Coordinates of C-alpha atoms in Angstrom, one line a residue:
Chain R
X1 CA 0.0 0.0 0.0
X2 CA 1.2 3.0 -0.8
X3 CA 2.1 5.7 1.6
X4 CA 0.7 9.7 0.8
X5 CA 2.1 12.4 2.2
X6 CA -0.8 13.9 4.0
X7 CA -2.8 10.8 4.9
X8 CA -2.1 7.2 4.2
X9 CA -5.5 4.9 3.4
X10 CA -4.0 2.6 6.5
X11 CA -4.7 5.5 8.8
X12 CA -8.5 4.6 8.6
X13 CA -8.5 0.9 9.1
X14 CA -9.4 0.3 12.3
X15 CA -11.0 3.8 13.2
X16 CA -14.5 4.7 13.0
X17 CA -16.0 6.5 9.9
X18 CA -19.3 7.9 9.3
X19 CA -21.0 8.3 6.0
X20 CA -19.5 10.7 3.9
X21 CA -15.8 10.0 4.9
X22 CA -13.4 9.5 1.7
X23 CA -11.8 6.1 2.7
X24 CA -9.3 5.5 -0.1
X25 CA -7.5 6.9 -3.3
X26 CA -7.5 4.9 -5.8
X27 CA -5.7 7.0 -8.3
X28 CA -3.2 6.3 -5.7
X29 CA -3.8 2.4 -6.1
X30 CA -3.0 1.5 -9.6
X31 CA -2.9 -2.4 -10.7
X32 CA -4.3 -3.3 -7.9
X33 CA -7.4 -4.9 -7.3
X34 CA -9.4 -4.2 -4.0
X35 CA -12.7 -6.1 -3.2
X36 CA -15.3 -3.8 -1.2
X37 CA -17.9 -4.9 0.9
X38 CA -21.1 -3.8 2.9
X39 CA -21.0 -0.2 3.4
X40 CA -18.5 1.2 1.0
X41 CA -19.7 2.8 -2.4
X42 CA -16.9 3.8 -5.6
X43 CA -17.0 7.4 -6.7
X44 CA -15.1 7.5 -9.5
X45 CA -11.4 7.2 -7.9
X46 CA -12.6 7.8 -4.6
X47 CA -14.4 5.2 -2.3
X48 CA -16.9 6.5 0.1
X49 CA -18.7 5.1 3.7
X50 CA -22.1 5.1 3.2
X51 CA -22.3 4.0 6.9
X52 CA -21.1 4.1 10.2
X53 CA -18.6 1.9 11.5
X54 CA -15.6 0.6 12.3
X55 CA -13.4 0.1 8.7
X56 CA -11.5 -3.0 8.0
X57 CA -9.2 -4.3 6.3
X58 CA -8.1 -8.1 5.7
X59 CA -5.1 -9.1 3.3
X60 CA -4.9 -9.2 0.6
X61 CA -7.2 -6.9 -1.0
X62 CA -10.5 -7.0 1.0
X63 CA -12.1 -3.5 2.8
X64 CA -15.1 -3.1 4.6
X65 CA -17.6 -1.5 6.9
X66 CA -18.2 -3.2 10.1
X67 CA -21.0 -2.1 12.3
X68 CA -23.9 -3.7 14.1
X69 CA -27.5 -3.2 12.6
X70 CA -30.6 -4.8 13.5
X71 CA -32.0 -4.8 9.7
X72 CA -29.8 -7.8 8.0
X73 CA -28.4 -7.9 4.0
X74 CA -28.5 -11.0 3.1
X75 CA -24.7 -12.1 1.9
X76 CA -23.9 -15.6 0.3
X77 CA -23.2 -18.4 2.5
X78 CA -24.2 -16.7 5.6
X79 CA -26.1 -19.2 8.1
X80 CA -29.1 -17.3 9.2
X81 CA -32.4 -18.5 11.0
X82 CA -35.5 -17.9 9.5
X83 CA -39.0 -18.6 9.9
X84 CA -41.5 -19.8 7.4
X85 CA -44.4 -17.2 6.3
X86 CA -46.2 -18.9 3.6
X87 CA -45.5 -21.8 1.5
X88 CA -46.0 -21.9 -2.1
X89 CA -45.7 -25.0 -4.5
X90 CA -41.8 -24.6 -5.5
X91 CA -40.5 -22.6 -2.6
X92 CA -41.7 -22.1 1.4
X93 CA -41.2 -18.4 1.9
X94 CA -38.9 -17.3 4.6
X95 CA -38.9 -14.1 6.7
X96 CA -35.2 -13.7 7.5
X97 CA -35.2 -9.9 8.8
X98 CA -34.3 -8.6 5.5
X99 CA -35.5 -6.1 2.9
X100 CA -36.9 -9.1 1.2
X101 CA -38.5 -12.5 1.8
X102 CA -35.7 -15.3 0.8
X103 CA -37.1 -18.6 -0.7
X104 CA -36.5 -21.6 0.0
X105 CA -37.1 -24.2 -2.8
X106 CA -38.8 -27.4 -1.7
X107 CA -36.2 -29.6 -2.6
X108 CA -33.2 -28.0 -1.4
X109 CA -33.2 -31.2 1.3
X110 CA -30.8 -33.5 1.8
X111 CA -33.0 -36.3 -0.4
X112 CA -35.3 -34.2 -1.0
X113 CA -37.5 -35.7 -4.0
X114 CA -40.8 -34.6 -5.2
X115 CA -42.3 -37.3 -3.1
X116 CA -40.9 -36.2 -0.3
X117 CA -41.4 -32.0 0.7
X118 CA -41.4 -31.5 4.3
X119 CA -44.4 -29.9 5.7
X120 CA -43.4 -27.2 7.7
X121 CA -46.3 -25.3 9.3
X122 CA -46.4 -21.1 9.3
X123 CA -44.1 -19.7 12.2
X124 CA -41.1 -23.3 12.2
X125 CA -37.7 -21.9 12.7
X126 CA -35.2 -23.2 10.0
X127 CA -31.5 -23.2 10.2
X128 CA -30.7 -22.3 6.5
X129 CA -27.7 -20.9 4.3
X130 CA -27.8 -18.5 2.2
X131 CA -27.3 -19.8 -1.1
X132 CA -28.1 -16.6 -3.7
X133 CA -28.4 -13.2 -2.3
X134 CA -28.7 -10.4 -5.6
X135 CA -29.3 -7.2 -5.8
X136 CA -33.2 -5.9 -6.1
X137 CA -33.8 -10.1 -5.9
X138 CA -35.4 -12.1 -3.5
X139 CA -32.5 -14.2 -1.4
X140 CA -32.5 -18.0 -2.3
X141 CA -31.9 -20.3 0.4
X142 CA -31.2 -23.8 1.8
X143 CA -31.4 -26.3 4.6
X144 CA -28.0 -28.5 3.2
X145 CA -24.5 -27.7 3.0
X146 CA -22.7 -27.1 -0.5
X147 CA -22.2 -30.7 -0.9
X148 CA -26.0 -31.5 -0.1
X149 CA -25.6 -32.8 3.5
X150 CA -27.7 -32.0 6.4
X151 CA -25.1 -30.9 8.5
X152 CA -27.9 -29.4 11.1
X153 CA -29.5 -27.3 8.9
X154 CA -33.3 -27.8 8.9
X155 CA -36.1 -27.1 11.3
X156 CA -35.1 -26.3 15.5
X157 CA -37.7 -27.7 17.5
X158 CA -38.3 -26.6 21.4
X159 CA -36.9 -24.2 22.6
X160 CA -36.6 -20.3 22.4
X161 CA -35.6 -17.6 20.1
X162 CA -34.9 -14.2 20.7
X163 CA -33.0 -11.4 18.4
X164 CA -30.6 -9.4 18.7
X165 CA -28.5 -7.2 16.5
X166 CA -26.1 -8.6 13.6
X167 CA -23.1 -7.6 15.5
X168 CA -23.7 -9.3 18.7
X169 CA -24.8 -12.3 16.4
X170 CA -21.2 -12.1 14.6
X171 CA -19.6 -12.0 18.4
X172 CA -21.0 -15.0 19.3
X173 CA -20.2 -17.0 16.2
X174 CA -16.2 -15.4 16.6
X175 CA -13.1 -17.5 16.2
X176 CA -11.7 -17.4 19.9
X177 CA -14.8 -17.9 21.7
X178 CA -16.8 -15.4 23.1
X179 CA -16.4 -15.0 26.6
X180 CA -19.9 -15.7 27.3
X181 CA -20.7 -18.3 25.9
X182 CA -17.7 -19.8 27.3
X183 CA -18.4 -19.2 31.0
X184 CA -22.2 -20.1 30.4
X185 CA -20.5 -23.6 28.7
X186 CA -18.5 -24.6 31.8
X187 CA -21.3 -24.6 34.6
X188 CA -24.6 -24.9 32.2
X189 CA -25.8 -27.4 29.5
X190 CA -27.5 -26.0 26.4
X191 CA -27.7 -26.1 22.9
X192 CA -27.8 -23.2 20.9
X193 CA -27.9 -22.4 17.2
X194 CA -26.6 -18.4 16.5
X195 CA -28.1 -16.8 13.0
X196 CA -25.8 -14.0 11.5
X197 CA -29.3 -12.7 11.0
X198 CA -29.5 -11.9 14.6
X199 CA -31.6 -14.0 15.3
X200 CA -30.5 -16.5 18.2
X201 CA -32.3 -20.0 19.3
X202 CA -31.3 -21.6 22.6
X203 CA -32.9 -24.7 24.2
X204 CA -31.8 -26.5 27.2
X205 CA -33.6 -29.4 29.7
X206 CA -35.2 -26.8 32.3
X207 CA -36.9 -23.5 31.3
X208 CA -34.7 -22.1 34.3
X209 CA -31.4 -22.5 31.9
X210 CA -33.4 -21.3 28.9
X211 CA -33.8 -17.8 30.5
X212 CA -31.0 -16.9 32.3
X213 CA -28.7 -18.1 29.3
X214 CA -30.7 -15.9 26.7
X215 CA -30.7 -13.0 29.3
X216 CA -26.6 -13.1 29.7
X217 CA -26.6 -13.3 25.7
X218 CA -28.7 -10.1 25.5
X219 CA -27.0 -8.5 28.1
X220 CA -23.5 -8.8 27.3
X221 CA -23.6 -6.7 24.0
X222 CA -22.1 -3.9 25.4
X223 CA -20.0 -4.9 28.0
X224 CA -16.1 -5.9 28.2
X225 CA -15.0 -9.5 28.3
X226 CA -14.5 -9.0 32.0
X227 CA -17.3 -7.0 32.6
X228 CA -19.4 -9.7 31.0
X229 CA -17.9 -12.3 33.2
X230 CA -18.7 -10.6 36.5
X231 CA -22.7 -10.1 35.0
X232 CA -22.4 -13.5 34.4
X233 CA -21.8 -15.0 37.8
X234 CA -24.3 -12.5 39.0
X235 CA -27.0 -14.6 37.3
X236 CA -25.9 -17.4 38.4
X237 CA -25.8 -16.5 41.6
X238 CA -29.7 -15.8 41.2
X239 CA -30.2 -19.2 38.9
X240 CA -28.7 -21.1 42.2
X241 CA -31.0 -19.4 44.7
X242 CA -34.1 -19.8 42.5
X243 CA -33.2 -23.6 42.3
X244 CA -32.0 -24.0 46.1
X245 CA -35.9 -22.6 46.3
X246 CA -37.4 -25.1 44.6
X247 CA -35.5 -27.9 46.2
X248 CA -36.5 -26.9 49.6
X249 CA -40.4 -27.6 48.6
Chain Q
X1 CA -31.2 29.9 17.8
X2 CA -29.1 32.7 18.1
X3 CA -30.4 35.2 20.0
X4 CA -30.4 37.5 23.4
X5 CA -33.0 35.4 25.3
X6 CA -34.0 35.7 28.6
X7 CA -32.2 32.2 29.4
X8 CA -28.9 33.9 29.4
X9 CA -27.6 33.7 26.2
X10 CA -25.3 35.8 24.1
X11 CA -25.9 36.2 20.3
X12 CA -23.4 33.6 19.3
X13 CA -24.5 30.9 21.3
X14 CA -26.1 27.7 20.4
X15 CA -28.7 25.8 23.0
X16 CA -26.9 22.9 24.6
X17 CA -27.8 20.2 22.8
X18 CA -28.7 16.3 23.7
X19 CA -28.3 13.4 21.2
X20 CA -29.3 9.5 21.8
X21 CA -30.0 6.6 19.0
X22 CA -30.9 3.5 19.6
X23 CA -33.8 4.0 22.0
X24 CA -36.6 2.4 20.4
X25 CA -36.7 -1.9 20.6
X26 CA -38.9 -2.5 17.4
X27 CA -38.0 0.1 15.1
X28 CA -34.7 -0.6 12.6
X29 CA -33.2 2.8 13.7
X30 CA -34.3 5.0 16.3
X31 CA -33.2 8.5 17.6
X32 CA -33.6 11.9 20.0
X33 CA -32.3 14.8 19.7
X34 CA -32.6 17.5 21.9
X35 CA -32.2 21.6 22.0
X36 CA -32.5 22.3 26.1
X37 CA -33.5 25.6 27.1
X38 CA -32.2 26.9 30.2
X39 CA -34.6 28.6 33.0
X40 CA -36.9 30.9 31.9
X41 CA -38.0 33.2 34.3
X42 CA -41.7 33.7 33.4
X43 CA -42.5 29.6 33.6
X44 CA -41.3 27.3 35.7
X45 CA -38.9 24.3 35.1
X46 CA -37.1 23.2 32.7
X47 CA -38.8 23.1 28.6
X48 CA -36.8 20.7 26.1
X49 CA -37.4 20.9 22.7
X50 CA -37.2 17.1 22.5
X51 CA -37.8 15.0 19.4
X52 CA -37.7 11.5 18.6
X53 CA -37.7 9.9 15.5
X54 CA -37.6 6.3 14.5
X55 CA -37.7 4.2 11.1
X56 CA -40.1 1.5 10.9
X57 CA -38.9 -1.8 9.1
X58 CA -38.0 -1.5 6.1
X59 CA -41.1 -4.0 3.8
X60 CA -40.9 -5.0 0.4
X61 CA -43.7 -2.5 -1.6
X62 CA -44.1 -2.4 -5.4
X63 CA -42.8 1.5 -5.8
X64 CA -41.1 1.4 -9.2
X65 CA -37.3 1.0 -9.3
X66 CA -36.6 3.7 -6.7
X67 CA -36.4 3.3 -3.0
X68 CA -39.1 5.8 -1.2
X69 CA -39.6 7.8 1.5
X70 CA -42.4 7.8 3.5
X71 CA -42.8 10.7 6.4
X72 CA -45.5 10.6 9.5
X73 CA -45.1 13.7 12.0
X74 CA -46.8 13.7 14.8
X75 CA -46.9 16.9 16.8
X76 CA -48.6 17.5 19.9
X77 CA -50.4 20.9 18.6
X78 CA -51.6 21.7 15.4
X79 CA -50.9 25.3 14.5
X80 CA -51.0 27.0 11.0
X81 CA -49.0 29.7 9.1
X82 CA -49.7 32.1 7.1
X83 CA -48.0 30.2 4.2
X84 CA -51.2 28.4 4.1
X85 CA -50.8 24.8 4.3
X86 CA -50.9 23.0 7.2
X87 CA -47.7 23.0 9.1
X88 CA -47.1 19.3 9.9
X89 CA -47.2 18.8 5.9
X90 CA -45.0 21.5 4.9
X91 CA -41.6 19.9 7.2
X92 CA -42.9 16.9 5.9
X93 CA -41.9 18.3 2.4
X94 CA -38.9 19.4 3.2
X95 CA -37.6 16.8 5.6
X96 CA -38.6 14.5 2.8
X97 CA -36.4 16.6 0.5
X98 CA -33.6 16.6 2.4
X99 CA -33.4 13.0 3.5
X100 CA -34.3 11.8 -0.3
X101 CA -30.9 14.0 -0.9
X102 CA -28.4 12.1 1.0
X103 CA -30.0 8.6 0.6
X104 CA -28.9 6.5 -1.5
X105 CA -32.4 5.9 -3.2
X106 CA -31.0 2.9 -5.7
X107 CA -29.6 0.8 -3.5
X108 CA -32.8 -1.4 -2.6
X109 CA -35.0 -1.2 -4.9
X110 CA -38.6 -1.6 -4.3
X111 CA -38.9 -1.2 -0.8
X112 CA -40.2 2.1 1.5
X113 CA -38.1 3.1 3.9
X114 CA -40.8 5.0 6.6
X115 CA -39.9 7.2 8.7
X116 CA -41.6 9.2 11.8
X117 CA -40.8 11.9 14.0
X118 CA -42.6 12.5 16.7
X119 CA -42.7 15.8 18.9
X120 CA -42.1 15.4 22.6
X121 CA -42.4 19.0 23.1
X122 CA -42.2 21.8 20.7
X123 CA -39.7 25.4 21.5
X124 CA -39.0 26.4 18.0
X125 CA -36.7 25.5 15.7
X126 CA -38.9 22.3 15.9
X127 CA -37.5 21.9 12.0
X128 CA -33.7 21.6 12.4
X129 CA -34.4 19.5 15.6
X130 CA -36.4 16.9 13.2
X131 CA -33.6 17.0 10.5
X132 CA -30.8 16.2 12.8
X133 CA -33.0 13.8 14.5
X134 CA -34.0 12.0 11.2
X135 CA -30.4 11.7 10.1
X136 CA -29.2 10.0 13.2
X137 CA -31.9 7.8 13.4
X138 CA -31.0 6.6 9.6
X139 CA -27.3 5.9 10.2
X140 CA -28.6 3.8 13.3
X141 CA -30.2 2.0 11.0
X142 CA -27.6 1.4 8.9
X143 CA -29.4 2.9 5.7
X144 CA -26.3 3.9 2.9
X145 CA -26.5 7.6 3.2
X146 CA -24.6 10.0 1.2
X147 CA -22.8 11.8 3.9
X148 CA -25.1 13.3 7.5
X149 CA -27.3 16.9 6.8
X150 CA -26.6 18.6 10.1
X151 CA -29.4 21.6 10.4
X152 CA -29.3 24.6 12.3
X153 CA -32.1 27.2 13.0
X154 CA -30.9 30.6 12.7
X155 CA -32.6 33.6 13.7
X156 CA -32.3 37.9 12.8
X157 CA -33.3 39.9 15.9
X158 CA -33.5 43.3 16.3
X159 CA -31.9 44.5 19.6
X160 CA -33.7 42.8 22.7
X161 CA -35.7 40.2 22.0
X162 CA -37.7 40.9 19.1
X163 CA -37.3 38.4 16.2
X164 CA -37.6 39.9 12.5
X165 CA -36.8 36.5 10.8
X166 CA -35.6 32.9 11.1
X167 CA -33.9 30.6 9.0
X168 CA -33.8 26.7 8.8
X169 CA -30.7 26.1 7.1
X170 CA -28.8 22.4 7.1
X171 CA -25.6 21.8 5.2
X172 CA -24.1 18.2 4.8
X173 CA -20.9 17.2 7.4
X174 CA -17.4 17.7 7.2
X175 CA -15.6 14.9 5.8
X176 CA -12.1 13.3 6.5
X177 CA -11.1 12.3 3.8
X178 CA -7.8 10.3 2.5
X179 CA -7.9 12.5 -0.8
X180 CA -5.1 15.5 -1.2
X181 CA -7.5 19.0 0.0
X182 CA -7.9 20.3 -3.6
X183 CA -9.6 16.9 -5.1
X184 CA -12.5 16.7 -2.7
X185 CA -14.0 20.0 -2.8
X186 CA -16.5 21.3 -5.5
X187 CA -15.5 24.0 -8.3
X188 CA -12.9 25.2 -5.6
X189 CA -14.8 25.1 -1.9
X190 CA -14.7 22.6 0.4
X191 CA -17.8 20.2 0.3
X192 CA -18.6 21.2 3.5
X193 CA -19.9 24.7 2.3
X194 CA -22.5 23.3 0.6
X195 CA -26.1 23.5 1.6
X196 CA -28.6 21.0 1.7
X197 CA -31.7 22.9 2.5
X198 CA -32.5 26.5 2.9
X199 CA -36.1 27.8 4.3
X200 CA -36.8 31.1 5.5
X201 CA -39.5 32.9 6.9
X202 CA -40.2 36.4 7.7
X203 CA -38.3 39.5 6.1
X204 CA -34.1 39.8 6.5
X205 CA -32.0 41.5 3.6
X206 CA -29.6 39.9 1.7
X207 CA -26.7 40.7 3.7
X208 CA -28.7 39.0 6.9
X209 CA -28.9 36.0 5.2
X210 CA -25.5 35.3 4.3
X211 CA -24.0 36.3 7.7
X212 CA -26.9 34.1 8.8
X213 CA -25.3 31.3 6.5
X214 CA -21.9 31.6 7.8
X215 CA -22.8 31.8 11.5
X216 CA -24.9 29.0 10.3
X217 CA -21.8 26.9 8.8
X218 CA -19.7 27.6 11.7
X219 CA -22.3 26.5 14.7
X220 CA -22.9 23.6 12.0
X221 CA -19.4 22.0 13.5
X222 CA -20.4 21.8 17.0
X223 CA -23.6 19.9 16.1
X224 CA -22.1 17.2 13.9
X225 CA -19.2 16.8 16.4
X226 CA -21.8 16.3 19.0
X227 CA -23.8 13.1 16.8
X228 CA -20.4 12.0 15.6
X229 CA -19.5 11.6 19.5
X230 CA -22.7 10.0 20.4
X231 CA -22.6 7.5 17.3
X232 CA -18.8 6.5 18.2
X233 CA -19.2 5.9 21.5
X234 CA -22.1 3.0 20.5
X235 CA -19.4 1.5 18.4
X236 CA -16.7 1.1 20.7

């Protein structure tokens, strides 16, 4: 990357922009080939945010916007929950919290034959992937993996689901795990399937476990790692005297 | 407003000024904004000029290949002007000018982004209050804008406290910007001098509204430095 004497483009990874900030030069930038993603718009030689965030940069050529929204764009090969509206004779469609209903064709199953098309009733959560997501087109989806396994996608049964915004959903799904879901892993036993929707389903043997693991999941958006530790063992704390209660009955 | 009122103020100096986003649970992007008034002697307490306004969901309507607007304000009194139209439906207008000015209308086609200000309580410059408001509340949401219309209300007084005209101007942000000074300014001024919106009312010369414009520009700073704060301290 090129340096410029005033301002180099590096000086704005990392930092937080708000619409109308230039981001980089690319008369500065020739024979290179950048890829942009959400949030970034090309003006001629000049690339513009068209949203607030925090903008980042991963080798070797890939820039984007990264902020936390409740509305979701759908993006290919996102896993996202959705939940059927209306089923039609080729497709179910799907309400994913987007600015369009995604479809889901009937045999996008793993075996999925003519003969064979799940009933799913209005209102069943799906675990899906996003399989085509085009501009000013409706989002195709499905419930198998690129090589047309399973591989968990499908309908969740029990349960609960709550939402949340798409960046607390892309915390939860990060590489080193989030602190959390880690804590709430050693001393609790659920299941839980995270949509980069922001939509979030947990399920767990007692409705106790249910709630105060969804409450520490909604809470801990804007606290520290520590800071979400301590609010943690807080609820435990009240999870133990609740259940120390009931015992005593 | 810029004016020698009775809560203390000297002619160049703004109203302290509130800002929160993110208030509202349902809507995609929610804000308030508020202009404070300090103690006025004739009434008691405090009076806030405080206005919230929040975008419902985005939903998939058959409106061509444009993205549209839709507007709902909702004020607690209804008052008219001697313009002649109802007042609620003239800022309606223009706030639906302005915002269709820095959205970017193409990006998702076929859908209606709406959008709805409601009026806590009214103290003038009820107009640049919904501007600034309605331009918060859409870079909550995460809708592409172009870059953030900051508006200012800006007032011509005689001496004491008699008003002779006001003006609602709002001009878009300042920018940083990566590009050498010369290449991101228009036909030789800095894109920041531009002006979104203009609307007047009353009688001021020509002279008046310029150094309106300029105090206008300057007190312009302060207010997007204010939203800029409030939106970067969600994100960290």
């Amino acid at each position: 990357m090129e340096n410029k004497q005033s301002s180099s483009p590096a000086s704005f990874v990392d930092s937080t922009v708000v619409p109308g900030d230039v981001v980089l030069d690319l008369s500065s930038m020739t024979n290179q080939t950048i890829k942009l993603g959400g949030g970034l718009r090309q003006d001629c030689d000049a690339i513009s945010a068209t949203k607030a965030g925090t903008l980042r940069f991963s080798k070797p050529n890939k820039y984007w916007i990264e902020s936390s929204q409740k509305r979701y764009v759908p993006c290919v090969e996102d896993t996202i929950l959705g939940i059927v509206v209306d089923s039609k004779a080729d497709n179910f469609l799907i309400d994913i919290k987007g600015p369009a209903m995604g479809f889901l064709p009937v045999l996008a199953f793993e075996g999925g034959t003519r003969r064979n098309i799940p009933k799913f009733e209005v209102g069943t959560l799906l675990y899906l992937r996003v399989v085509k997501a085009n501009f000013g087109m409706n989002p195709e989806l499905s419930c198998t993996d690129a090589s047309g396994k399973a591989a968990e996608f499908g309908p969740l049964k029990d349960g609960y689901m709550f939402e949340t915004s798409t960046g607390l959903s892309r915390k939860l799904l990060s590489s080193p795990a989030c602190p959390v879901l880690e804590a709430l892993g050693k001393k609790l036993s659920f299941e839980i399937a995270v949509g980069l929707n922001g939509r979030v389903w947990v399920n767990a043997a007692s409705p106790d476990t249910i709630v105060v693991v969804a409450n520490a999941i909604m809470n801990s958006e804007c606290l520290s790692g520590a800071q979400q530790i301590i609010m943690l063992y807080d609820l435990m704390d009240s999870l133990v005297v609740v259940l120390l209660r009931e015992t005593k009955k | 407003m810029e004016v020698d009122g009775e809560d203390g103020r000297t002619q160049n100096q703004l109203r302290p000024l509130a800002c929160s986003h993110n208030i509202l649970y349902r809507a995609h992007g929610s804000a308030s904004w508020s202009l404070r008034t300090r103690t006025l002697r004739k009434q008691t307490g405090q009076i806030d000029n405080l206005l919230k306004s929040y975008l419902m969901r985005m939903r998939p309507w058959l409106n061509g290949n444009k993205e549209a607007l839709e507007f709902k304000f909702h004020h607690v009194w209804v008052w008219f002007r001697y313009s002649g139209l109802p007042l609620e439906e003239a800022y309606e207008m223009i706030l639906k000018r302005t915002l269709q000015s820095i959205c970017h209308l193409t990006i998702n086609p076929n859908t209606t982004t709406s959008i709805i200000i409601q009026v806590i309580n009214d103290d003038s410059a009820l107009l640049s209050c919904a501007i600034n408001a309605a331009c918060v509340a859409l870079v909550d949401a995460g809708i592409p804008t172009k870059h953030v219309a900051v508006a200012i209300c800006c007032c011509v007084a005689k001496s004491g406290c008699k008003m002779k005209a006001f003006a609602y101007l709002a001009f878009p942000n300042s920018v940083h910007s990566v590009l050498p000074e010369r290449s991101s300014s228009m036909q030789g001024k800095p894109i920041e001098h531009g002006i979104v919106t203009s609307v007047t009312n009353g009688i001021m010369s020509a002279d008046n509204y310029f150094y309106s414009l300029e105090r206008g520009r300057a007190a312009s700073v302060r207010v997007v430095r204010v939203s800029q704060e409030e939106l970067a301290t969600a994100l960290n």
